[in-house]
PDB file of C-alpha atoms and ligand atoms in Angstrom:
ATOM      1  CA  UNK A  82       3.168   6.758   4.767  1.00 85.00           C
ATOM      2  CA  UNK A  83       2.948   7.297   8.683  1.00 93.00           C
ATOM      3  CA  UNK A  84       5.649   9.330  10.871  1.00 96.00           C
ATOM      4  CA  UNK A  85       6.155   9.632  14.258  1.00 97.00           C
ATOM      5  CA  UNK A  86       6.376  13.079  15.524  1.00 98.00           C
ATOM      6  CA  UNK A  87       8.015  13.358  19.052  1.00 98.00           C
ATOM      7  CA  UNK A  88       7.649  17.032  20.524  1.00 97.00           C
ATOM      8  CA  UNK A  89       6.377  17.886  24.131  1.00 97.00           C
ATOM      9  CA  UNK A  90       5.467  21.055  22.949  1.00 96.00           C
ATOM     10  CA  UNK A  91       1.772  21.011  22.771  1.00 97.00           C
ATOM     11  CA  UNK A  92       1.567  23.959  20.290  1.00 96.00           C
ATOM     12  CA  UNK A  93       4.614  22.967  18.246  1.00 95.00           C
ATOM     13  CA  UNK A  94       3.294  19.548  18.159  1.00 97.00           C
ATOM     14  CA  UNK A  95      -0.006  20.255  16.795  1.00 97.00           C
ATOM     15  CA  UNK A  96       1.210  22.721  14.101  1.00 96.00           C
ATOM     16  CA  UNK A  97       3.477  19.989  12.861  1.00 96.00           C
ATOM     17  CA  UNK A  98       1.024  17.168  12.866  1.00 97.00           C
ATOM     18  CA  UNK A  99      -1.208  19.492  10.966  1.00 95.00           C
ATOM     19  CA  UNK A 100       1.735  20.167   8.244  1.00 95.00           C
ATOM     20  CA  UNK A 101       2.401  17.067   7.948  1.00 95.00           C
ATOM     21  CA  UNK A 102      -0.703  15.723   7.395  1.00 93.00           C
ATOM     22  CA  UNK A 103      -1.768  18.478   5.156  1.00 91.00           C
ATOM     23  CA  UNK A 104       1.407  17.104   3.393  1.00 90.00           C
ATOM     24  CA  UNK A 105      -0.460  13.650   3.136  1.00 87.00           C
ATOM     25  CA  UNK A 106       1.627  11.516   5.768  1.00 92.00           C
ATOM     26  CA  UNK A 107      -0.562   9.689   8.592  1.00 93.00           C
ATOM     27  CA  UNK A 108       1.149  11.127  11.581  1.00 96.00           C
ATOM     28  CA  UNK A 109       1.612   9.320  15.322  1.00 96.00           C
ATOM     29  CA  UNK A 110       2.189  11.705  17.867  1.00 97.00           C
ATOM     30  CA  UNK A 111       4.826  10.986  21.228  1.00 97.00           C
ATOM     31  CA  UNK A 112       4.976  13.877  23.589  1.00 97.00           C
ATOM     32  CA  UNK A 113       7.389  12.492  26.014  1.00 98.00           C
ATOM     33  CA  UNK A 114      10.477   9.866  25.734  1.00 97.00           C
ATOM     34  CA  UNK A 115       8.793   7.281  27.250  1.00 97.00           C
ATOM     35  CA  UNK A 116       5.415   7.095  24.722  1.00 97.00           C
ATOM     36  CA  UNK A 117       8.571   7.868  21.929  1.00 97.00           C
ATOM     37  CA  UNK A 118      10.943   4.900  22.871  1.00 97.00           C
ATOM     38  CA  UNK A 119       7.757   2.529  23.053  1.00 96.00           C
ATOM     39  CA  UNK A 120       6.033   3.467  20.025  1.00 96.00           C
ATOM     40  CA  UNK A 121       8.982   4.055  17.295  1.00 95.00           C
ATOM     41  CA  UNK A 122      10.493   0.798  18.801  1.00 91.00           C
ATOM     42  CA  UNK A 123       6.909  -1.071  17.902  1.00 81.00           C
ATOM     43  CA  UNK A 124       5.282   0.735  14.991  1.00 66.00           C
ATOM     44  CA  UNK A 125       5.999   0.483  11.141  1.00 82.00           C
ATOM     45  CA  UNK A 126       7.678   4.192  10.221  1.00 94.00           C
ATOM     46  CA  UNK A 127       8.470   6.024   7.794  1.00 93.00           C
ATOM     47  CA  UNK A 128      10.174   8.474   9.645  1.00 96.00           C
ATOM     48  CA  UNK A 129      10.735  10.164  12.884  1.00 97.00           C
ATOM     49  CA  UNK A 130      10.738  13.495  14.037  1.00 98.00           C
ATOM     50  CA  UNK A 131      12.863  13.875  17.307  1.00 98.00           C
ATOM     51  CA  UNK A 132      12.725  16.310  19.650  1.00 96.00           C
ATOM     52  CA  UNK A 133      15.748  16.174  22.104  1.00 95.00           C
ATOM     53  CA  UNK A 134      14.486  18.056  24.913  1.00 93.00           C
ATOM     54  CA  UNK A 135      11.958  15.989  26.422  1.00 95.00           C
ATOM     55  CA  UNK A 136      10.287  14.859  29.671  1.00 96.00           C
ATOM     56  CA  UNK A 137      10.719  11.049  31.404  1.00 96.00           C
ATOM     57  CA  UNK A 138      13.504  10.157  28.939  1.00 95.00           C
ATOM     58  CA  UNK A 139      15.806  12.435  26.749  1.00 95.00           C
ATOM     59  CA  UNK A 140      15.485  12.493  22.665  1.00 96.00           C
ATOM     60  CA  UNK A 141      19.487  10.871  22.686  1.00 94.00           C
ATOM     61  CA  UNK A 142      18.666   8.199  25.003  1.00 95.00           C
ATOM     62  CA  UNK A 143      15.227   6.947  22.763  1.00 96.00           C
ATOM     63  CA  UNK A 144      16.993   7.451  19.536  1.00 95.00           C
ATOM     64  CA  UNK A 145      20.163   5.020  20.806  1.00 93.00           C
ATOM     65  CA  UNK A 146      17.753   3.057  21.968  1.00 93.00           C
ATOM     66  CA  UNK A 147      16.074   2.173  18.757  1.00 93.00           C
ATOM     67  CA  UNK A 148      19.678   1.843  17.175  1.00 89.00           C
ATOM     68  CA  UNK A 149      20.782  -0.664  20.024  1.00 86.00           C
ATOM     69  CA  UNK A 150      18.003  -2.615  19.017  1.00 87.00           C
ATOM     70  CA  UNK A 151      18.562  -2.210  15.399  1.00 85.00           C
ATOM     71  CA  UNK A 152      15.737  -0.032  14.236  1.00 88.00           C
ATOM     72  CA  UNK A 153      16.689   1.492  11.165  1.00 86.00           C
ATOM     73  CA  UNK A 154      13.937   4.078  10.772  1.00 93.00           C
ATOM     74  CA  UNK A 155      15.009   7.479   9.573  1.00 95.00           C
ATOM     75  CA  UNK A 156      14.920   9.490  12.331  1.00 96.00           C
ATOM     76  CA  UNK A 157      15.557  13.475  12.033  1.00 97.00           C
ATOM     77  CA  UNK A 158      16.478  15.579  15.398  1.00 96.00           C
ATOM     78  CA  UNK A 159      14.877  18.868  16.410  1.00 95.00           C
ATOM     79  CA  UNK A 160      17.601  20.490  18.419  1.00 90.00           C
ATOM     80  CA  UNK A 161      17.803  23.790  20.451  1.00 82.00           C
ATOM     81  CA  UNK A 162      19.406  26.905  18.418  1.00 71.00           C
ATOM     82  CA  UNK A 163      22.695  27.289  18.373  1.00 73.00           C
ATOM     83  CA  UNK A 164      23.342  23.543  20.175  1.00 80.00           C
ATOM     84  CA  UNK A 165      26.336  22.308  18.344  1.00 84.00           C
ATOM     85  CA  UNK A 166      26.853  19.521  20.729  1.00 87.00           C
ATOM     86  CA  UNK A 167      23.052  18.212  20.732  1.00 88.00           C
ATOM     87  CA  UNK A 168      23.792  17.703  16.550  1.00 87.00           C
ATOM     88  CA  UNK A 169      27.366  15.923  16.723  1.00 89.00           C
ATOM     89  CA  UNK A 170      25.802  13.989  19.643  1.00 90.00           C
ATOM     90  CA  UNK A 171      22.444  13.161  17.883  1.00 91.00           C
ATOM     91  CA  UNK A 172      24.522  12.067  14.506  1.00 89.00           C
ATOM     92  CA  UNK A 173      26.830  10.429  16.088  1.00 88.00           C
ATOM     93  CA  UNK A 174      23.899   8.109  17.652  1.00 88.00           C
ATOM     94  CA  UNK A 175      22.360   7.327  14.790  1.00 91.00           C
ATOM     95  CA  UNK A 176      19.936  10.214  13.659  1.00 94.00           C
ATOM     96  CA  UNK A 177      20.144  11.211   9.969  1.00 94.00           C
ATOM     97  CA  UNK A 178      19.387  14.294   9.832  1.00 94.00           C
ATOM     98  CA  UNK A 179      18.645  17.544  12.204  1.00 94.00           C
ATOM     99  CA  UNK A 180      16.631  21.007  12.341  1.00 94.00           C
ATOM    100  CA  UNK A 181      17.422  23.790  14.278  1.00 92.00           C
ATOM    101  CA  UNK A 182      14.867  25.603  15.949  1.00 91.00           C
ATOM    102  CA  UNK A 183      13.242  27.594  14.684  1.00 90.00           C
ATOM    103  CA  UNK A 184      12.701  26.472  11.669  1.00 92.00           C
ATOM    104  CA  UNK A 185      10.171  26.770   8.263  1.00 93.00           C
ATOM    105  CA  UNK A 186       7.824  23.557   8.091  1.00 93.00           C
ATOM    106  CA  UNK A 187       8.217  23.808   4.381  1.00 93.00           C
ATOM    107  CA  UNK A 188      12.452  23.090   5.462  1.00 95.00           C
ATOM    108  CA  UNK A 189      11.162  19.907   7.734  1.00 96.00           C
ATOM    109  CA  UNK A 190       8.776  18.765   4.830  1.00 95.00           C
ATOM    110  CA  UNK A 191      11.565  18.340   2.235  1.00 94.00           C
ATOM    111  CA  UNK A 192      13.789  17.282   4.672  1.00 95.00           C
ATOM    112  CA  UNK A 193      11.224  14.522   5.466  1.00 96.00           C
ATOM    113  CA  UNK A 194      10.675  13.331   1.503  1.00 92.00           C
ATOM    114  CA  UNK A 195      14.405  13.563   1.067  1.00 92.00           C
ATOM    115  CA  UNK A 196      14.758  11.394   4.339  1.00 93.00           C
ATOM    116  CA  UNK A 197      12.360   9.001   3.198  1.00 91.00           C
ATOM    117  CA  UNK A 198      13.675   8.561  -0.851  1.00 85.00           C
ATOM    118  CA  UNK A 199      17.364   7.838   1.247  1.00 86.00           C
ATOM    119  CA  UNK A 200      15.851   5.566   3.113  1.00 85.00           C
ATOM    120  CA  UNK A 201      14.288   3.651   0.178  1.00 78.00           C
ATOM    121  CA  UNK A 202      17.390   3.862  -2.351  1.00 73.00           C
ATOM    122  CA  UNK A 203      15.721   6.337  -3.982  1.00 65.00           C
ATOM    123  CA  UNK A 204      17.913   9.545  -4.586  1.00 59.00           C
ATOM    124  CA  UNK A 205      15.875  11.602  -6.593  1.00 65.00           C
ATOM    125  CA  UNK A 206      12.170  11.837  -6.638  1.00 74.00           C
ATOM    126  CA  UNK A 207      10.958  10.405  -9.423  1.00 80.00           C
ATOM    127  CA  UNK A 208      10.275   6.631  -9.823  1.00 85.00           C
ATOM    128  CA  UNK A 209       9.824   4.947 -13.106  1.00 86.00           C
ATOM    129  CA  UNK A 210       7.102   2.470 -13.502  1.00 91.00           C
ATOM    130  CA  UNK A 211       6.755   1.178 -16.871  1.00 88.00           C
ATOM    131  CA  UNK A 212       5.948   4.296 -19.290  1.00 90.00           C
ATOM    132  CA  UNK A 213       4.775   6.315 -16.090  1.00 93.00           C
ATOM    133  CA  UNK A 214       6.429   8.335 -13.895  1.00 91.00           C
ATOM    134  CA  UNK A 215       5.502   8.623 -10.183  1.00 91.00           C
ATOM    135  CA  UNK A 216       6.572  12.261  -8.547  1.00 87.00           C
ATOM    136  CA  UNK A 217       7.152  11.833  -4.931  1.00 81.00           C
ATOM    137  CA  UNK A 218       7.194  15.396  -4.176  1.00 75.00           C
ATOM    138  CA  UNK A 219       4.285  16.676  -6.554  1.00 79.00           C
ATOM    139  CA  UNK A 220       2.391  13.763  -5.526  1.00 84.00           C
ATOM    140  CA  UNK A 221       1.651  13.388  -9.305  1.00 90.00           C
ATOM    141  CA  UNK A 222       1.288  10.342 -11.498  1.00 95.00           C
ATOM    142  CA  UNK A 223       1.784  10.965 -15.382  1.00 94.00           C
ATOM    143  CA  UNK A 224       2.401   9.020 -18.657  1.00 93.00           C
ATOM    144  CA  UNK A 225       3.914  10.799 -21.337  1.00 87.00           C
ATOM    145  CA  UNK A 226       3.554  14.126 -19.151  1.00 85.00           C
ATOM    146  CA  UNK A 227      -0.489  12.992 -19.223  1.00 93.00           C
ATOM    147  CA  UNK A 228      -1.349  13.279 -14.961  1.00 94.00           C
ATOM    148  CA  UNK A 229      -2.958  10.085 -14.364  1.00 95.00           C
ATOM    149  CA  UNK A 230      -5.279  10.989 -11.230  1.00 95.00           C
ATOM    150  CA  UNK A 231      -5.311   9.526  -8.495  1.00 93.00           C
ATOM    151  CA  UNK A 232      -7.062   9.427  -4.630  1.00 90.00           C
ATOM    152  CA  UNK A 233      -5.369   9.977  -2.090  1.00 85.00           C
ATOM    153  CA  UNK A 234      -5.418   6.397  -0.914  1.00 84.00           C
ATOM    154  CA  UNK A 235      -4.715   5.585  -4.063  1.00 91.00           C
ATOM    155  CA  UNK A 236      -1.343   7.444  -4.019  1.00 90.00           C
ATOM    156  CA  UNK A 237      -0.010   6.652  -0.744  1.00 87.00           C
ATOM    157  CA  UNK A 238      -0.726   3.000  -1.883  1.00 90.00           C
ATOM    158  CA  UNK A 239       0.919   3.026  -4.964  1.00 93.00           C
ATOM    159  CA  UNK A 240       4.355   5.286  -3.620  1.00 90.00           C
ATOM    160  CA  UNK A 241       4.505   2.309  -0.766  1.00 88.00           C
ATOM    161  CA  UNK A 242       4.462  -0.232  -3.623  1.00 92.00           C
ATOM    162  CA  UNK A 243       7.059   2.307  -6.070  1.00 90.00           C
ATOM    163  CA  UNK A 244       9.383   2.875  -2.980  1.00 85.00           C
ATOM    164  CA  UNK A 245       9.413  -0.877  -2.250  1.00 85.00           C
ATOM    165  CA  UNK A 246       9.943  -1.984  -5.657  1.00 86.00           C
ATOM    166  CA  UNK A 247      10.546  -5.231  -6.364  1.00 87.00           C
ATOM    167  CA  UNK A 248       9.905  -6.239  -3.134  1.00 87.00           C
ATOM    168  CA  UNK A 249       6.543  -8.080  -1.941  1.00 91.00           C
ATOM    169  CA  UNK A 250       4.627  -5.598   0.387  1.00 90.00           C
ATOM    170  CA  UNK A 251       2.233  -6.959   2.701  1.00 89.00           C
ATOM    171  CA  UNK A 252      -1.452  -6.191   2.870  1.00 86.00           C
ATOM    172  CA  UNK A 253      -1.317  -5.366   6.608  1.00 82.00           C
ATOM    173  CA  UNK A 254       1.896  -3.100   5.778  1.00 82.00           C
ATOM    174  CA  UNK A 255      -0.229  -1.494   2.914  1.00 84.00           C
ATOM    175  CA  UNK A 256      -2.790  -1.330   5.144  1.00 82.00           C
ATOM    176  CA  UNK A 257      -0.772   0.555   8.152  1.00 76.00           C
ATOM    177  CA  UNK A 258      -0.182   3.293   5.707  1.00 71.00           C
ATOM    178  CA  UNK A 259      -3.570   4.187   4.716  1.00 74.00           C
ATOM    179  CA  UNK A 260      -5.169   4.040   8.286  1.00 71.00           C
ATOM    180  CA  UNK A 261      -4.685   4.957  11.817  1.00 61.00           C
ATOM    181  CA  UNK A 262      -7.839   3.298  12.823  1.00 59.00           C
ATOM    182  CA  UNK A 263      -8.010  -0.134  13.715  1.00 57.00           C
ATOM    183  CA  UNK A 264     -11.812  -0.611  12.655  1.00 57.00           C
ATOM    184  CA  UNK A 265     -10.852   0.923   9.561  1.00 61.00           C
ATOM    185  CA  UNK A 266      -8.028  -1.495   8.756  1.00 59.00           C
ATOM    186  CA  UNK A 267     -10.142  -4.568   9.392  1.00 60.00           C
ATOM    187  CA  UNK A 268     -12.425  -3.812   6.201  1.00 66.00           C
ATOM    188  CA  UNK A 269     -10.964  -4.520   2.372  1.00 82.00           C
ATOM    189  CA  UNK A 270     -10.263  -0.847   1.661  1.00 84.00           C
ATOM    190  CA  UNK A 271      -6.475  -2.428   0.533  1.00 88.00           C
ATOM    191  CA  UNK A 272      -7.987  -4.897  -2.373  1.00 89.00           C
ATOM    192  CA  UNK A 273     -10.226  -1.894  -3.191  1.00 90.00           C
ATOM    193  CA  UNK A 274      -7.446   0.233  -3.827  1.00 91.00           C
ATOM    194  CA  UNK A 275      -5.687  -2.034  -5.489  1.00 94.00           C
ATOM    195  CA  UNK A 276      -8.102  -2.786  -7.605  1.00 95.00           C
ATOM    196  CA  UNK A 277      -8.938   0.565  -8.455  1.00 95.00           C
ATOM    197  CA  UNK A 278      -5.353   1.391  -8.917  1.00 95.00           C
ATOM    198  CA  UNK A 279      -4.792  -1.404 -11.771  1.00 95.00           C
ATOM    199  CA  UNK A 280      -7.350   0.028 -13.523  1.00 95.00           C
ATOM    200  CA  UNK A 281      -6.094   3.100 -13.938  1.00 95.00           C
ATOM    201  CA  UNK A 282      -2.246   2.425 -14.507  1.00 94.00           C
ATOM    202  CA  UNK A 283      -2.547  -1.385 -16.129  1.00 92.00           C
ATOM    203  CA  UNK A 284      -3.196  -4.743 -14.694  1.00 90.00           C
ATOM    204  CA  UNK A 285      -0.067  -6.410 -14.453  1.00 90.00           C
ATOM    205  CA  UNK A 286       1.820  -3.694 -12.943  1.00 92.00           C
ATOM    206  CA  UNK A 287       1.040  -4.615  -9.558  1.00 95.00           C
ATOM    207  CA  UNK A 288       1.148  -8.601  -8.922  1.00 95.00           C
ATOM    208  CA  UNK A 289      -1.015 -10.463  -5.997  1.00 94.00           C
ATOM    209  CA  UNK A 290       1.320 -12.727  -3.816  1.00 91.00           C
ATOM    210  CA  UNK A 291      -1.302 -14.777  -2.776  1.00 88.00           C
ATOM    211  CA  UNK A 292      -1.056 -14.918   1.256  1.00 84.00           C
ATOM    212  CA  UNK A 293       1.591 -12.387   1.653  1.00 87.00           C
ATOM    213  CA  UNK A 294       0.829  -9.047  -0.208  1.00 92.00           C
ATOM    214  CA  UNK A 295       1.667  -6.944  -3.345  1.00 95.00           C
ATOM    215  CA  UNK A 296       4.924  -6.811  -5.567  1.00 95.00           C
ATOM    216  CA  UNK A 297       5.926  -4.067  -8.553  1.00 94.00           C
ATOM    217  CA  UNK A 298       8.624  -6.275 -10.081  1.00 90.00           C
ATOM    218  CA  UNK A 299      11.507  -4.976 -10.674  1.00 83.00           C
ATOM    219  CA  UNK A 300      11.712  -3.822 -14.804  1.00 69.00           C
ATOM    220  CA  UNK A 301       7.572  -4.457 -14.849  1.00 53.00           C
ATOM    221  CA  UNK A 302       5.859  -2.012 -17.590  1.00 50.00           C
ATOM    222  CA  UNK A 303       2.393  -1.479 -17.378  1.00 45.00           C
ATOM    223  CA  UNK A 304       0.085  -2.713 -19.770  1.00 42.00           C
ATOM    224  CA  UNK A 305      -2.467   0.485 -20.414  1.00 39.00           C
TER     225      UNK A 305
HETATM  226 CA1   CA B 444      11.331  20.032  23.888  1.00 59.45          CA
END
């Protein structure tokens, strides 16, 4: 799954990025409003991480922005310590959730994955597929309490698919959230995965719309 993290801090930013993608997320990085408005009102998201505080255009301005144009991405404010306005003013424009600074990455993390199940219906952070059971925020795959194990590709593909569930995901979607690099996206690393995925967790779990993407069906159960 990619984020975009917004921070002008140089440090800050680079700590972050490195949590987060120790954390497994593919991570965009914005370190002014500008760059921020442009690319969380173009790219596919996750999530956002907001600072407020930032050069060319405030964090409030891009985040009602993205609302005025209907952008729905979870977006979660970093505001200044002990800022009560910046929060009511940051909710009340559309962000979900905020962190004070300073604050633990482990505290942004698990805001992040509980940002994210919201986002997706999901309230808790385990999804059922079949007689498996995918764990969000282990980043574990197991049948009867047996881990199935997976790559990391491999996971990120199949949460996209659980998250989306019952909803046809398309390839280039799939694709977004595995790689950052263009070149890399153009090969057939998706089919690959997928491929490699049904053989570990059953066939018919995940169906082929031909010409659009990939669909768990709502109710499927895997076949072995
Ligand atoms: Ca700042």
């Amino acid at each position: 799954m990619k984020l975009l993290l917004v921070e002008d801090s140089a440090e800050l930013r680079t700590s972050l990025a490195r949590a987060l993608e120790g954390a497994g997320y593919l991570v965009d990085q914005a370190e002014n409003g500008e760059d921020a408005a442009h690319l969380g009102g173009t790219g596919d998201y996750a999530a956002v991480v907001l600072d407020l505080g930032l050069p060319l255009v405030d964090g409030l301005t891009v985040l009602a922005g993205w609302r005025a144009h209907g952008i729905a991405t979870p977006v979660l404010i970093l505001t200044a310590r002990d800022s009560w306005r910046e929060k009511v003013q940051g909710l009340r424009q559309g962000a979900d959730d905020y962190l004070t600074k300073p604050f633990r990455t482990e505290e942004l993390l698990a805001r992040i994955e509980a940002l994210i199940r919201r986002s997706k219906g999901h309230s808790a952070t385990m999804i059922a597929l079949g007689d498996m059971e995918l764990d969000l925020s282990q980043r574990r795959l197991t049948r009867q309490g047996a881990e199935i194990a997976l790559t990391a590709h491999e996971f990120r593909t199949l949460a996209c698919l659980a998250l989306n569930k019952g909803r046809v995901v398309a390839r280039a979607e799939l694709n977004e959230h595995l790689y950052d690099d263009q070149a890399e996206r153009d090969s057939n690393v998706v089919e690959v995965t997928i491929a490699r995925l049904r053989r570990k967790i059953g066939a018919r779990m995940i169906v082929t719309k031909r010409g659009h993407g990939y669909i768990i069906p709502e109710g499927e159960r895997g076949d072995g």
